[in-house]
PDB file of C-alpha atoms and ligand atoms in Angstrom:
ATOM      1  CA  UNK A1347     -23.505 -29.307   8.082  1.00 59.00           C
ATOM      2  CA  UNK A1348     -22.100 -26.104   9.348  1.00 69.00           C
ATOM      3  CA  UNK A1349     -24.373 -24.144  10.952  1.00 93.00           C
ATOM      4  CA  UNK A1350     -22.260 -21.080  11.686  1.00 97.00           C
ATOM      5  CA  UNK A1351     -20.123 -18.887   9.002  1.00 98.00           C
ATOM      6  CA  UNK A1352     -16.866 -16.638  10.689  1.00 98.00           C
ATOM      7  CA  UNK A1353     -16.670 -13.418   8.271  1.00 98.00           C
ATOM      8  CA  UNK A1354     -13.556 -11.327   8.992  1.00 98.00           C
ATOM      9  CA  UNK A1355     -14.192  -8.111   7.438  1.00 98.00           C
ATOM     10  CA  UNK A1356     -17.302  -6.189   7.811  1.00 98.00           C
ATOM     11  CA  UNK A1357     -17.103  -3.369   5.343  1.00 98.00           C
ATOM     12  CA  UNK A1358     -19.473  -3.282   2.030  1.00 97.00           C
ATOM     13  CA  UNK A1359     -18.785  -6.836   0.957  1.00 97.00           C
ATOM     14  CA  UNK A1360     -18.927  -8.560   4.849  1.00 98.00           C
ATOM     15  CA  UNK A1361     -22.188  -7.115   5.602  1.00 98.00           C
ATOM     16  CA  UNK A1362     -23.932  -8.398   2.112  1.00 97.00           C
ATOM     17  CA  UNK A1363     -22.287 -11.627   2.860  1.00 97.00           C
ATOM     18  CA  UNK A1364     -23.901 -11.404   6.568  1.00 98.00           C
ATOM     19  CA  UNK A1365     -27.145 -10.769   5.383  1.00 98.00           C
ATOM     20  CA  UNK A1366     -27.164 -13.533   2.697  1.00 96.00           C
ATOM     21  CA  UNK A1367     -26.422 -15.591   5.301  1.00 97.00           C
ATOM     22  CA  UNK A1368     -28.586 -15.030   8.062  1.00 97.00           C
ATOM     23  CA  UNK A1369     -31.838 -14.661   5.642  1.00 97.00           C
ATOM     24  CA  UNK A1370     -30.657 -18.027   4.438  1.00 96.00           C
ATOM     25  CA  UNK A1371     -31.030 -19.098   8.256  1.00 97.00           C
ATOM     26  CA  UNK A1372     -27.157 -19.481   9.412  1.00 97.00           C
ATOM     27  CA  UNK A1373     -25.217 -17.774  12.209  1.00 98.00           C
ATOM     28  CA  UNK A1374     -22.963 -15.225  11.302  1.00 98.00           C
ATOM     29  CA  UNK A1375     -19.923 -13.806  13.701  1.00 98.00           C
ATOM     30  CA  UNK A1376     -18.778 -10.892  11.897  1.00 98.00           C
ATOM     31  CA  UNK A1377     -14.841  -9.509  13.057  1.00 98.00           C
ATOM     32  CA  UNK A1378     -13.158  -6.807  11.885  1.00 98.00           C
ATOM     33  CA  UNK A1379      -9.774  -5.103  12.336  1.00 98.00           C
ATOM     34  CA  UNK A1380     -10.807  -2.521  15.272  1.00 98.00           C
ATOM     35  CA  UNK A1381     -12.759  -4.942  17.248  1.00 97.00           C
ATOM     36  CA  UNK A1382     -16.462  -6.205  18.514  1.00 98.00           C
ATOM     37  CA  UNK A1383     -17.345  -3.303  19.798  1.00 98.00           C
ATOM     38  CA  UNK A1384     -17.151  -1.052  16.464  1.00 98.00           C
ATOM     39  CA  UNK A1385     -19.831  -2.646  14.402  1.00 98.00           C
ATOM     40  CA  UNK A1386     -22.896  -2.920  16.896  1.00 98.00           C
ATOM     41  CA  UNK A1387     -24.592  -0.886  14.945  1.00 98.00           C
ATOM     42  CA  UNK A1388     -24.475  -3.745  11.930  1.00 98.00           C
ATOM     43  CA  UNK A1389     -25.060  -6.847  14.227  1.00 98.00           C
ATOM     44  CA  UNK A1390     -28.228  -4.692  15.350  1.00 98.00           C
ATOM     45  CA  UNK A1391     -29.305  -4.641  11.716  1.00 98.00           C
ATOM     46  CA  UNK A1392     -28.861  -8.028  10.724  1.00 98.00           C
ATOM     47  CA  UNK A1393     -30.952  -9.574  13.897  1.00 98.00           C
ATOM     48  CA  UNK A1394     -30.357 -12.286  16.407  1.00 98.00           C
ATOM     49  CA  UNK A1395     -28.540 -14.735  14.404  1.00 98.00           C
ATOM     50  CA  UNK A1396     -25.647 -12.249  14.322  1.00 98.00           C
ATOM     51  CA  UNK A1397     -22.784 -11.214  16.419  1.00 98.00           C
ATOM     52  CA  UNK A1398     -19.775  -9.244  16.635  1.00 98.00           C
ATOM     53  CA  UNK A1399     -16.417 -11.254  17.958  1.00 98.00           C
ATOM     54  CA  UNK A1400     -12.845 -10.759  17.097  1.00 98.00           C
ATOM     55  CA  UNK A1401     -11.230 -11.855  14.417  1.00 98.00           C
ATOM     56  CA  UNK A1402     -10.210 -15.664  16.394  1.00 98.00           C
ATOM     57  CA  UNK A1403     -13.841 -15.485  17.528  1.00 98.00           C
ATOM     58  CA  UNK A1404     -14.735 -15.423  13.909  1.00 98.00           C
ATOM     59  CA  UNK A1405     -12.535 -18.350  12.949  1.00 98.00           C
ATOM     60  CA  UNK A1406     -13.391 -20.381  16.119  1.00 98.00           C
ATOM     61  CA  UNK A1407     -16.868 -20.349  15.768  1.00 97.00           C
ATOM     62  CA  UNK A1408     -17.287 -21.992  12.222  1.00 90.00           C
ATOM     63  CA  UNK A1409     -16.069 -24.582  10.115  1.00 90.00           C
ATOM     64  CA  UNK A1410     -16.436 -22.356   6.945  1.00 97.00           C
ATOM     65  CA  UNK A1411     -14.756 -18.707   7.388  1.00 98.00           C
ATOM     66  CA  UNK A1412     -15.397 -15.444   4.654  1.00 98.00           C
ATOM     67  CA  UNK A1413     -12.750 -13.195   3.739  1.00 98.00           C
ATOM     68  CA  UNK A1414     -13.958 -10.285   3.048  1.00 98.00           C
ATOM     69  CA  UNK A1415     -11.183  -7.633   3.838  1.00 98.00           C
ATOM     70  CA  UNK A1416      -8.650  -6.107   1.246  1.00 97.00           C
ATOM     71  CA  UNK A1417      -6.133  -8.721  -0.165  1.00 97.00           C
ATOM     72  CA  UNK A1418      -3.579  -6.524   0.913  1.00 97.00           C
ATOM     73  CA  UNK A1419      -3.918  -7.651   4.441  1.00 97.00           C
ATOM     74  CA  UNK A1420      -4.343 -11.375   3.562  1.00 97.00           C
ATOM     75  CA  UNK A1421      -0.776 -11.817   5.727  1.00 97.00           C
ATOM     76  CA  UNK A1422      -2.407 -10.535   8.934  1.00 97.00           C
ATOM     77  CA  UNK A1423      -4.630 -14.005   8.379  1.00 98.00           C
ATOM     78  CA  UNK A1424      -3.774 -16.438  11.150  1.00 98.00           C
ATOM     79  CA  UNK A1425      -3.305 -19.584   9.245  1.00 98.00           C
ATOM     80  CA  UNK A1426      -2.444 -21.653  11.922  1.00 98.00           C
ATOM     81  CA  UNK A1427      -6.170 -21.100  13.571  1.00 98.00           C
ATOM     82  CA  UNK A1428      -7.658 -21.055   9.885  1.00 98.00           C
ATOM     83  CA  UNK A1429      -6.311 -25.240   9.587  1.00 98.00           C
ATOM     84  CA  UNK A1430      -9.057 -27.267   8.502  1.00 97.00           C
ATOM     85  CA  UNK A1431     -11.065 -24.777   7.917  1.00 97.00           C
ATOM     86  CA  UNK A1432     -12.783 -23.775   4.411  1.00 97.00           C
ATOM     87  CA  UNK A1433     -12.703 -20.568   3.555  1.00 98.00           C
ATOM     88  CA  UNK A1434     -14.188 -18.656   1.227  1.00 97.00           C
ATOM     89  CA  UNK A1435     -11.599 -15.775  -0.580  1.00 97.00           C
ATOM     90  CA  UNK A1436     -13.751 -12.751  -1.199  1.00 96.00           C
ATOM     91  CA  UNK A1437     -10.722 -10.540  -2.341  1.00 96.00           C
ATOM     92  CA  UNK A1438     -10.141  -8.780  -5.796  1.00 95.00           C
ATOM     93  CA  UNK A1439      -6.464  -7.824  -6.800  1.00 96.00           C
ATOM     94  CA  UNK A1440      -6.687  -3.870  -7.104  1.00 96.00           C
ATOM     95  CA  UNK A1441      -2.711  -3.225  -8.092  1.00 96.00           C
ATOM     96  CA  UNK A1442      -3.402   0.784  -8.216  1.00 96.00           C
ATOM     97  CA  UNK A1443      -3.766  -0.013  -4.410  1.00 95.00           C
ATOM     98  CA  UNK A1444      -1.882  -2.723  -3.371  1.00 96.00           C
ATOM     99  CA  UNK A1445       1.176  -4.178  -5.745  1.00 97.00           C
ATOM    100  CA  UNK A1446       2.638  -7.987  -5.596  1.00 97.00           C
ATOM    101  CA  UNK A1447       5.080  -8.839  -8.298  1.00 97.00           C
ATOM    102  CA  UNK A1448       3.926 -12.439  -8.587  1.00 97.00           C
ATOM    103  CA  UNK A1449       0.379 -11.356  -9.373  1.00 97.00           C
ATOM    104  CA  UNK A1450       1.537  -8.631 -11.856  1.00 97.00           C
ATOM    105  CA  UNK A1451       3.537 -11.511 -13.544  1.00 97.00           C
ATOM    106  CA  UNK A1452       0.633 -13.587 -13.300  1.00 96.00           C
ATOM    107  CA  UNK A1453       3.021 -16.365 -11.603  1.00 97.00           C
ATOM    108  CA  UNK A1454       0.056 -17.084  -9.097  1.00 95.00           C
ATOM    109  CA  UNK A1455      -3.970 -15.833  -9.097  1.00 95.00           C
ATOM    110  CA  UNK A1456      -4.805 -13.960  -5.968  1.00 96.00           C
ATOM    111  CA  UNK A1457      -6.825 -16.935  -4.333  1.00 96.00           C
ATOM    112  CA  UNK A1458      -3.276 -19.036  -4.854  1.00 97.00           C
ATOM    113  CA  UNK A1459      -1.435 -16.377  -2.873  1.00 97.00           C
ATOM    114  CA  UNK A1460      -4.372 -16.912   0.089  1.00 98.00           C
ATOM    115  CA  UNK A1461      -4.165 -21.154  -0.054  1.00 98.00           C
ATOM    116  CA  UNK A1462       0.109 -20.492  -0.023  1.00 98.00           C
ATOM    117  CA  UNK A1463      -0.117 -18.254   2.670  1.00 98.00           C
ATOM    118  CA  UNK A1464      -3.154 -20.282   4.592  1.00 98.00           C
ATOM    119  CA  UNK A1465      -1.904 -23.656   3.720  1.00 97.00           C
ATOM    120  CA  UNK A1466      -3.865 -25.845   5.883  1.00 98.00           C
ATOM    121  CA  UNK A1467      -7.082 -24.072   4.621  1.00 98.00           C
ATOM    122  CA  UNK A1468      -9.054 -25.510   1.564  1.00 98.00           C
ATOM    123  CA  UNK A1469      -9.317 -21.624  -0.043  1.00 98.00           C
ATOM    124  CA  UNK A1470     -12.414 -21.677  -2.134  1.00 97.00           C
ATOM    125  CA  UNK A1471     -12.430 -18.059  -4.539  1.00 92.00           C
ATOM    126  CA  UNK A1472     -15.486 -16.508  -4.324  1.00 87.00           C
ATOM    127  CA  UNK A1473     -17.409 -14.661  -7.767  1.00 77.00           C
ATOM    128  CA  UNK A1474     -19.847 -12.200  -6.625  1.00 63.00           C
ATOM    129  CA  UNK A1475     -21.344  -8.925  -8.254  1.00 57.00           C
ATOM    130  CA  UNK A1476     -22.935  -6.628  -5.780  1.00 54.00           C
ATOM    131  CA  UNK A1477     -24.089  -3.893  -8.723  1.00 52.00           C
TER     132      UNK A1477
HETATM  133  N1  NAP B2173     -17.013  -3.550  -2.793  1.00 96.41           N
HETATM  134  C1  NAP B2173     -17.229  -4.368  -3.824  1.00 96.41           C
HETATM  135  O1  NAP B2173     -18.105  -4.150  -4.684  1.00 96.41           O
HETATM  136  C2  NAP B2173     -16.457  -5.633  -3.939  1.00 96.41           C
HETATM  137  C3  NAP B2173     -16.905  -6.605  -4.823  1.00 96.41           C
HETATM  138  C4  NAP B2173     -16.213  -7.774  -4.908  1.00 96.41           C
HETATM  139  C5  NAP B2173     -15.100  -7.985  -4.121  1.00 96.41           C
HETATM  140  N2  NAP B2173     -14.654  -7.036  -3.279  1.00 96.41           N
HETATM  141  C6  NAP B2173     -13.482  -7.334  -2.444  1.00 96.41           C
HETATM  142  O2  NAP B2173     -13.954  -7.667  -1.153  1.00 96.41           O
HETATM  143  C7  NAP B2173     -13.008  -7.240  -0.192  1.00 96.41           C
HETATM  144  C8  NAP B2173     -13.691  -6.317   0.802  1.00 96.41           C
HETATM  145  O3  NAP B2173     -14.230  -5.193   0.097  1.00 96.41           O
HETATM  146  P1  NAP B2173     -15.178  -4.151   0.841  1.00 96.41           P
HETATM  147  O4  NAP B2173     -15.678  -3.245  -0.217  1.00 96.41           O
HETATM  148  O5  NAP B2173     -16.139  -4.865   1.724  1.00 96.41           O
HETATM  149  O6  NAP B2173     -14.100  -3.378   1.773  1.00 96.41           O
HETATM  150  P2  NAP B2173     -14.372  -2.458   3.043  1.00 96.41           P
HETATM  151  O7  NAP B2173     -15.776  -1.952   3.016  1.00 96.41           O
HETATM  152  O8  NAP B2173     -13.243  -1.513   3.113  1.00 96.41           O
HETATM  153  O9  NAP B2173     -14.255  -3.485   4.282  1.00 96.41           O
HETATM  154  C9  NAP B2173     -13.053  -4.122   4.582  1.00 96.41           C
HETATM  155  C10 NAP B2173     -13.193  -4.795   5.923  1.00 96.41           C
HETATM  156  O10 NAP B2173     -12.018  -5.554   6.188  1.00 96.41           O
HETATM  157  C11 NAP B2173     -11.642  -5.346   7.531  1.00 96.41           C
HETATM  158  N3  NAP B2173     -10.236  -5.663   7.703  1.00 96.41           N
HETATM  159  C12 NAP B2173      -9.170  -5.129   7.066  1.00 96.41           C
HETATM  160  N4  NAP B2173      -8.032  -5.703   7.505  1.00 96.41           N
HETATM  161  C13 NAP B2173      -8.389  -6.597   8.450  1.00 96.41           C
HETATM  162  C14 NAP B2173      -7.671  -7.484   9.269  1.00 96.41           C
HETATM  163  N5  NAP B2173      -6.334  -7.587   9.202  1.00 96.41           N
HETATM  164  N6  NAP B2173      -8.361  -8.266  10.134  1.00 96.41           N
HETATM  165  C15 NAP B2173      -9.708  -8.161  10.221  1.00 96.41           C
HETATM  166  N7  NAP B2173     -10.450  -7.354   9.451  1.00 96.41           N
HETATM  167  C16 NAP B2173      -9.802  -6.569   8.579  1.00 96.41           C
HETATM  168  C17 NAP B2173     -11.978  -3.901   7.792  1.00 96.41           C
HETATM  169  O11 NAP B2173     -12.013  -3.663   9.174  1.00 96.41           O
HETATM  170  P3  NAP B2173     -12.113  -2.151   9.757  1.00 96.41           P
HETATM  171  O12 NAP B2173     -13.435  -1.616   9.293  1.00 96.41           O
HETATM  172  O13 NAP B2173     -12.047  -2.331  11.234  1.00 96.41           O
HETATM  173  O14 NAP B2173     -10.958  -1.405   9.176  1.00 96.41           O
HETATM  174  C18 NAP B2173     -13.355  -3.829   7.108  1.00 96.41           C
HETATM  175  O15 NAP B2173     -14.359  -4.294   7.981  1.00 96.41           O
HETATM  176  C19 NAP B2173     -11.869  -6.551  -0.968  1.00 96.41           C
HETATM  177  O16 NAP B2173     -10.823  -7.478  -1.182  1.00 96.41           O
HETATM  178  C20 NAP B2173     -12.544  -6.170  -2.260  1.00 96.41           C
HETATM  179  O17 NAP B2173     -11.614  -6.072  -3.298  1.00 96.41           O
HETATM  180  C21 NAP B2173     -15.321  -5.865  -3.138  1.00 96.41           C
END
């Protein structure tokens, strides 16, 4: 069993996902888009079984990967490195933000845009609440 989970994005969503994670005793390497560096102040917060990589340091590092960044960058995911990986789709469609025809003609759900886009990935959609 996995002992490590890659997050890339490590906004609201990321760091809840973090914390789960590490109080549930895993490793977490948490990535974002402006690099390592940026969210010290986080990994400091969520203890030793945290750090800060880059986004391939994310993916690398576990066989299970979070997505926790706005759907509207889901392109900018490199698929080829996310093969045979799961990954868990944390994204919400928010069209006042971010419009895709096939979603507004609900041709595809957001989490089958992810799996086309990652297709070696087994995409697994995420329900959370974080009221
Ligand atoms: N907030 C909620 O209550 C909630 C609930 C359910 C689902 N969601 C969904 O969860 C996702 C994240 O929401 P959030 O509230 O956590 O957003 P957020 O606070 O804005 O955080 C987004 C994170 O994604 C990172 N990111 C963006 N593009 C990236 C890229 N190309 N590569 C690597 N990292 C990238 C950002 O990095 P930088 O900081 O470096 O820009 C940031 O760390 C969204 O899809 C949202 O719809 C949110």
């Amino acid at each position: 069993m996995t002992q490590t989970i890659g997050i890339i994005g490590s906004g609201l969503v990321g760091g809840a996902v973090a914390r789960l994670a590490v109080d549930a005793g895993y490793r977490v390497v948490l990535s974002n888009s402006r690099g390592p560096e940026t969210i010290a102040h986080l990994i400091a917060e969520l203890g030793p079984l945290a750090r800060a990589g880059t986004v391939d340091e994310a993916i690398a590092a576990g066989d299970i990967v979070a997505l926790p960044l706005p759907l509207a960058n889901f392109e900018a995911l490199p698929a080829d490195k996310l093969a045979g990986k799961v990954v868990i789709d944390q994204t919400n469609y928010y069209p006042e933000f971010w419009r895709n025809t096939e979603l507004d003609n609900a041709e595809l759900t957001s989490s089958e845009l992810v799996q086309r886009h990652l297709r070696g990935s087994l995409v697994v959609k995420a329900l959370h609440n974080l009221d």
